[in-house]
Amino acid sequence: KAGVTQTPRYLIKTRGQQVTLSCSPISGHRSVSWYQQTPGQGLQFLFEYFSETQRNKGNFPGRFSGRQFSNSRSEMNVSTLELGDSALYLCASRFDRVPVSPLHFGNGTRLTVT
Amino acid sequence: KQEVTQIPAALSVPEGENLVLNCSFTDSAIYNLQWFRQDPGKGLTSLLLIQSSQREQTSGRLNASLDKSSGRSTLYIAASQPGDSATYLCAVRGTGNQFYFGTGTSLTVIP
């Protein structure tokens, strides 16, 4: 079974631009969540989608948004980029049909804002 | 709000040594706890998942324990190898379905 796939692996953007990151979950997984990882803050939860609906949201500004498609693939968008948005963005999927199912992560997208 | 702490932040041991990594959390109302390893610049690889009703889980040289009432989990690594060098993170899944991560322990195993 293929793992969680994130594209692109690396991105360099300029302040004020916007960016879209993509995540394809493991086949059969309907829950997709996004995390931001920085050296100072560690892993912080952005949001979770399940069956095309946002189920949970972390404490990030409205510039961070996401969506999920009917095939469970998810995209995350960041508008009006700031220098502080430079981070590793990780996507994770979960089976979610049993009470306890582990998170499976992709290799992330490294975003650098200049 | 759930807070997850991992101590120590960094650990360096000689090859072959047994070691213990610690994870503590403030709210004992959790569904499960998961241990991950992360290699530099990569995503997280799941190591072990312990359900809230379980006390421990084992996989090869790894053993994870959970004491929900005291808000603690440990990851025991037996006979450490240089390939075990990585950052180890724990995450707890709260009743709101959200996962909370610790800041990790950076492990270096010296050949």
CSV table of C-alpha atoms in Angstrom, one decimal:
chain,number,residue,atom,x,y,z
A,1,LYS,CA,0.0,0.0,0.0
A,2,ALA,CA,1.4,3.4,-0.9
A,3,GLY,CA,2.0,5.8,2.0
A,4,VAL,CA,0.9,9.4,2.5
A,5,THR,CA,2.2,11.5,-0.4
A,6,GLN,CA,2.8,15.2,-0.2
A,7,THR,CA,3.7,17.5,-3.0
A,8,PRO,CA,5.8,19.4,-3.6
A,9,ARG,CA,8.7,18.5,-1.3
A,10,TYR,CA,10.2,22.0,-1.4
A,11,LEU,CA,8.8,25.4,-2.1
A,12,ILE,CA,10.3,28.9,-2.0
A,13,LYS,CA,7.9,31.8,-2.0
A,14,THR,CA,8.1,35.5,-1.5
A,15,ARG,CA,6.2,37.4,1.3
A,16,GLY,CA,2.7,38.3,0.2
A,17,GLN,CA,2.3,35.4,-2.2
A,18,GLN,CA,0.0,32.5,-1.7
A,19,VAL,CA,0.8,28.8,-1.8
A,20,THR,CA,-1.1,25.5,-2.1
A,21,LEU,CA,0.1,22.2,-0.8
A,22,SER,CA,-1.3,18.8,-1.7
A,23,CYS,CA,-1.7,15.6,0.3
A,24,SER,CA,-2.8,12.2,-0.9
A,25,PRO,CA,-3.7,9.9,2.0
A,26,ILE,CA,-3.3,6.2,2.3
A,27,SER,CA,-6.0,4.4,0.2
A,28,GLY,CA,-9.1,3.9,2.4
A,29,HIS,CA,-8.2,6.6,4.9
A,30,ARG,CA,-10.9,9.3,5.1
A,31,SER,CA,-9.4,11.5,7.8
A,32,VAL,CA,-6.6,13.9,6.8
A,33,SER,CA,-5.0,16.3,9.2
A,34,TRP,CA,-2.3,19.0,8.7
A,35,TYR,CA,0.4,20.2,11.0
A,36,GLN,CA,3.0,22.9,11.0
A,37,GLN,CA,6.4,22.1,12.4
A,38,THR,CA,9.0,24.7,13.3
A,39,PRO,CA,12.1,24.5,15.5
A,40,GLY,CA,10.6,26.9,18.1
A,41,GLN,CA,7.0,25.7,18.3
A,42,GLY,CA,7.3,22.0,17.5
A,43,LEU,CA,4.3,20.3,15.8
A,44,GLN,CA,1.2,22.4,15.8
A,45,PHE,CA,-2.2,21.2,14.6
A,46,LEU,CA,-3.7,23.2,11.8
A,47,PHE,CA,-7.0,21.3,10.9
A,48,GLU,CA,-8.5,18.0,10.2
A,49,TYR,CA,-10.8,16.9,7.4
A,50,PHE,CA,-13.1,13.9,7.3
A,51,SER,CA,-15.4,13.1,4.3
A,52,GLU,CA,-14.8,16.6,2.8
A,53,THR,CA,-15.8,18.4,6.0
A,54,GLN,CA,-13.5,20.2,8.4
A,55,ARG,CA,-13.9,18.4,11.7
A,56,ASN,CA,-11.3,20.2,13.9
A,57,LYS,CA,-9.4,23.4,13.6
A,58,GLY,CA,-6.3,24.6,15.5
A,59,ASN,CA,-5.4,28.1,16.5
A,60,PHE,CA,-4.1,29.5,13.3
A,61,PRO,CA,-5.2,32.7,11.4
A,62,GLY,CA,-7.7,32.6,8.6
A,63,ARG,CA,-4.9,32.9,6.1
A,64,PHE,CA,-4.5,29.1,6.6
A,65,SER,CA,-7.3,27.2,4.9
A,66,GLY,CA,-7.8,23.7,3.6
A,67,ARG,CA,-10.2,21.5,1.8
A,68,GLN,CA,-10.8,17.8,1.1
A,69,PHE,CA,-12.0,16.2,-2.1
A,70,SER,CA,-14.4,13.3,-2.6
A,71,ASN,CA,-11.4,11.0,-3.2
A,72,SER,CA,-10.0,12.1,0.3
A,73,ARG,CA,-7.1,14.0,-1.2
A,74,SER,CA,-6.6,17.3,0.6
A,75,GLU,CA,-5.1,20.7,-0.1
A,76,MET,CA,-3.9,23.3,2.2
A,77,ASN,CA,-3.7,27.0,1.2
A,78,VAL,CA,-1.8,29.8,2.8
A,79,SER,CA,-2.5,33.3,1.6
A,80,THR,CA,-0.5,36.5,2.1
A,81,LEU,CA,2.6,34.6,3.2
A,82,GLU,CA,4.7,35.9,6.0
A,83,LEU,CA,8.3,35.1,6.9
A,84,GLY,CA,7.1,33.3,10.0
A,85,ASP,CA,5.2,30.8,7.8
A,86,SER,CA,8.5,29.1,6.9
A,87,ALA,CA,8.1,25.6,8.2
A,88,LEU,CA,7.8,22.0,7.4
A,89,TYR,CA,4.1,21.3,6.7
A,90,LEU,CA,3.1,17.7,7.5
A,91,CYS,CA,0.0,15.8,6.4
A,92,ALA,CA,-1.3,12.7,8.2
A,93,SER,CA,-4.1,10.3,7.4
A,94,ARG,CA,-6.0,7.9,9.6
A,95,PHE,CA,-8.4,5.0,9.0
A,96,ASP,CA,-10.9,6.3,11.4
A,97,ARG,CA,-13.3,3.4,11.3
A,98,VAL,CA,-12.1,2.0,14.5
A,99,PRO,CA,-11.9,3.9,17.8
A,100,VAL,CA,-8.2,3.8,17.9
A,101,SER,CA,-6.3,4.0,14.7
A,102,PRO,CA,-2.7,5.4,14.3
A,103,LEU,CA,-1.7,8.5,12.4
A,104,HIS,CA,0.4,8.0,9.3
A,105,PHE,CA,2.5,10.9,8.1
A,106,GLY,CA,3.9,12.0,4.8
A,107,ASN,CA,7.4,13.3,4.3
A,108,GLY,CA,6.2,16.9,4.4
A,109,THR,CA,6.5,20.0,2.3
A,110,ARG,CA,9.4,22.4,3.3
A,111,LEU,CA,8.1,25.9,2.7
A,112,THR,CA,10.6,28.8,2.8
A,113,VAL,CA,9.3,32.3,2.6
A,114,THR,CA,11.8,35.1,1.7
B,1,LYS,CA,-5.9,22.4,27.1
B,2,GLN,CA,-3.7,19.3,26.9
B,3,GLU,CA,0.0,19.9,27.3
B,4,VAL,CA,2.6,17.2,26.4
B,5,THR,CA,6.1,17.4,27.7
B,6,GLN,CA,9.1,15.2,26.8
B,7,ILE,CA,12.2,14.9,28.9
B,8,PRO,CA,15.1,15.0,28.2
B,9,ALA,CA,15.2,17.2,25.1
B,10,ALA,CA,18.4,15.5,24.0
B,11,LEU,CA,20.1,12.3,24.9
B,12,SER,CA,23.4,10.8,23.8
B,13,VAL,CA,24.3,7.2,24.6
B,14,PRO,CA,26.9,4.6,23.6
B,15,GLU,CA,25.8,1.8,21.3
B,16,GLY,CA,24.4,-1.2,23.1
B,17,GLU,CA,22.9,0.7,26.0
B,18,ASN,CA,19.3,0.4,27.1
B,19,LEU,CA,17.5,3.7,27.4
B,20,VAL,CA,14.2,5.2,28.4
B,21,LEU,CA,12.4,8.3,26.9
B,22,ASN,CA,9.7,10.0,28.9
B,23,CYS,CA,6.5,11.6,27.9
B,24,SER,CA,4.0,13.3,30.3
B,25,PHE,CA,0.6,14.9,29.7
B,26,THR,CA,-1.7,17.0,31.8
B,27,ASP,CA,-5.1,15.7,30.9
B,28,SER,CA,-5.6,12.0,31.6
B,29,ALA,CA,-8.8,11.9,29.5
B,30,ILE,CA,-7.2,10.4,26.4
B,31,TYR,CA,-8.1,7.9,23.7
B,32,ASN,CA,-4.6,6.7,23.0
B,33,LEU,CA,-0.9,7.7,22.9
B,34,GLN,CA,1.3,7.2,19.9
B,35,TRP,CA,5.1,7.2,19.7
B,36,PHE,CA,6.9,8.4,16.5
B,37,ARG,CA,10.4,8.8,15.3
B,38,GLN,CA,11.5,11.5,12.9
B,39,ASP,CA,14.6,11.6,10.9
B,40,PRO,CA,16.1,15.0,9.8
B,41,GLY,CA,13.9,16.7,7.2
B,42,LYS,CA,11.5,13.8,7.0
B,43,GLY,CA,8.0,13.0,8.2
B,44,LEU,CA,7.1,11.0,11.3
B,45,THR,CA,7.2,7.3,11.4
B,46,SER,CA,4.8,5.5,13.7
B,47,LEU,CA,6.5,3.2,16.2
B,48,LEU,CA,3.8,2.2,18.7
B,49,LEU,CA,0.3,3.1,19.6
B,50,ILE,CA,-1.2,2.4,23.1
B,51,GLN,CA,-4.9,2.5,23.6
B,52,SER,CA,-6.1,4.2,26.8
B,53,SER,CA,-7.2,0.8,28.2
B,54,GLN,CA,-3.7,-0.8,27.7
B,55,ARG,CA,-0.7,-0.6,29.9
B,56,GLU,CA,2.0,-1.4,27.3
B,57,GLN,CA,2.9,-2.3,23.8
B,58,THR,CA,5.9,-4.0,22.4
B,59,SER,CA,7.5,-4.1,18.9
B,60,GLY,CA,10.9,-5.7,18.6
B,61,ARG,CA,13.4,-3.8,20.7
B,62,LEU,CA,10.8,-1.1,21.6
B,63,ASN,CA,8.5,-1.2,24.6
B,64,ALA,CA,6.1,1.6,25.4
B,65,SER,CA,4.1,1.8,28.6
B,66,LEU,CA,1.2,4.0,29.6
B,67,ASP,CA,0.1,5.1,33.1
B,68,LYS,CA,-3.0,7.2,32.3
B,69,SER,CA,-3.8,8.1,35.9
B,70,SER,CA,-0.4,9.7,36.4
B,71,GLY,CA,-0.2,11.2,32.9
B,72,ARG,CA,2.9,9.4,31.9
B,73,SER,CA,4.3,7.2,29.1
B,74,THR,CA,7.8,5.8,28.6
B,75,LEU,CA,9.5,4.4,25.5
B,76,TYR,CA,12.1,1.8,26.3
B,77,ILE,CA,14.7,1.0,23.7
B,78,ALA,CA,16.8,-2.1,24.2
B,79,ALA,CA,20.3,-2.6,23.0
B,80,SER,CA,20.5,0.8,21.2
B,81,GLN,CA,22.1,1.0,17.7
B,82,PRO,CA,23.4,4.0,15.7
B,83,GLY,CA,20.4,3.6,13.4
B,84,ASP,CA,18.1,4.5,16.3
B,85,SER,CA,19.5,8.1,16.2
B,86,ALA,CA,16.5,10.3,15.5
B,87,THR,CA,14.0,12.5,17.2
B,88,TYR,CA,11.3,10.7,19.1
B,89,LEU,CA,7.9,12.3,19.6
B,90,CYS,CA,4.9,11.3,21.6
B,91,ALA,CA,1.4,12.3,20.8
B,92,VAL,CA,-1.8,12.0,22.8
B,93,ARG,CA,-5.3,11.9,21.2
B,94,GLY,CA,-7.8,13.7,23.3
B,95,THR,CA,-11.5,13.3,23.6
B,96,GLY,CA,-12.0,16.1,21.1
B,97,ASN,CA,-10.3,13.9,18.4
B,98,GLN,CA,-7.3,16.2,18.3
B,99,PHE,CA,-3.7,15.1,18.6
B,100,TYR,CA,-1.3,16.9,20.9
B,101,PHE,CA,2.4,16.5,20.3
B,102,GLY,CA,5.4,16.8,22.6
B,103,THR,CA,8.5,18.7,21.5
B,104,GLY,CA,10.5,15.5,21.2
B,105,THR,CA,13.7,13.9,22.5
B,106,SER,CA,16.7,14.0,20.1
B,107,LEU,CA,18.6,10.8,20.5
B,108,THR,CA,22.1,10.2,19.4
B,109,VAL,CA,23.6,6.7,19.6
B,110,ILE,CA,27.4,6.8,19.4
B,111,PRO,CA,29.1,3.8,17.7
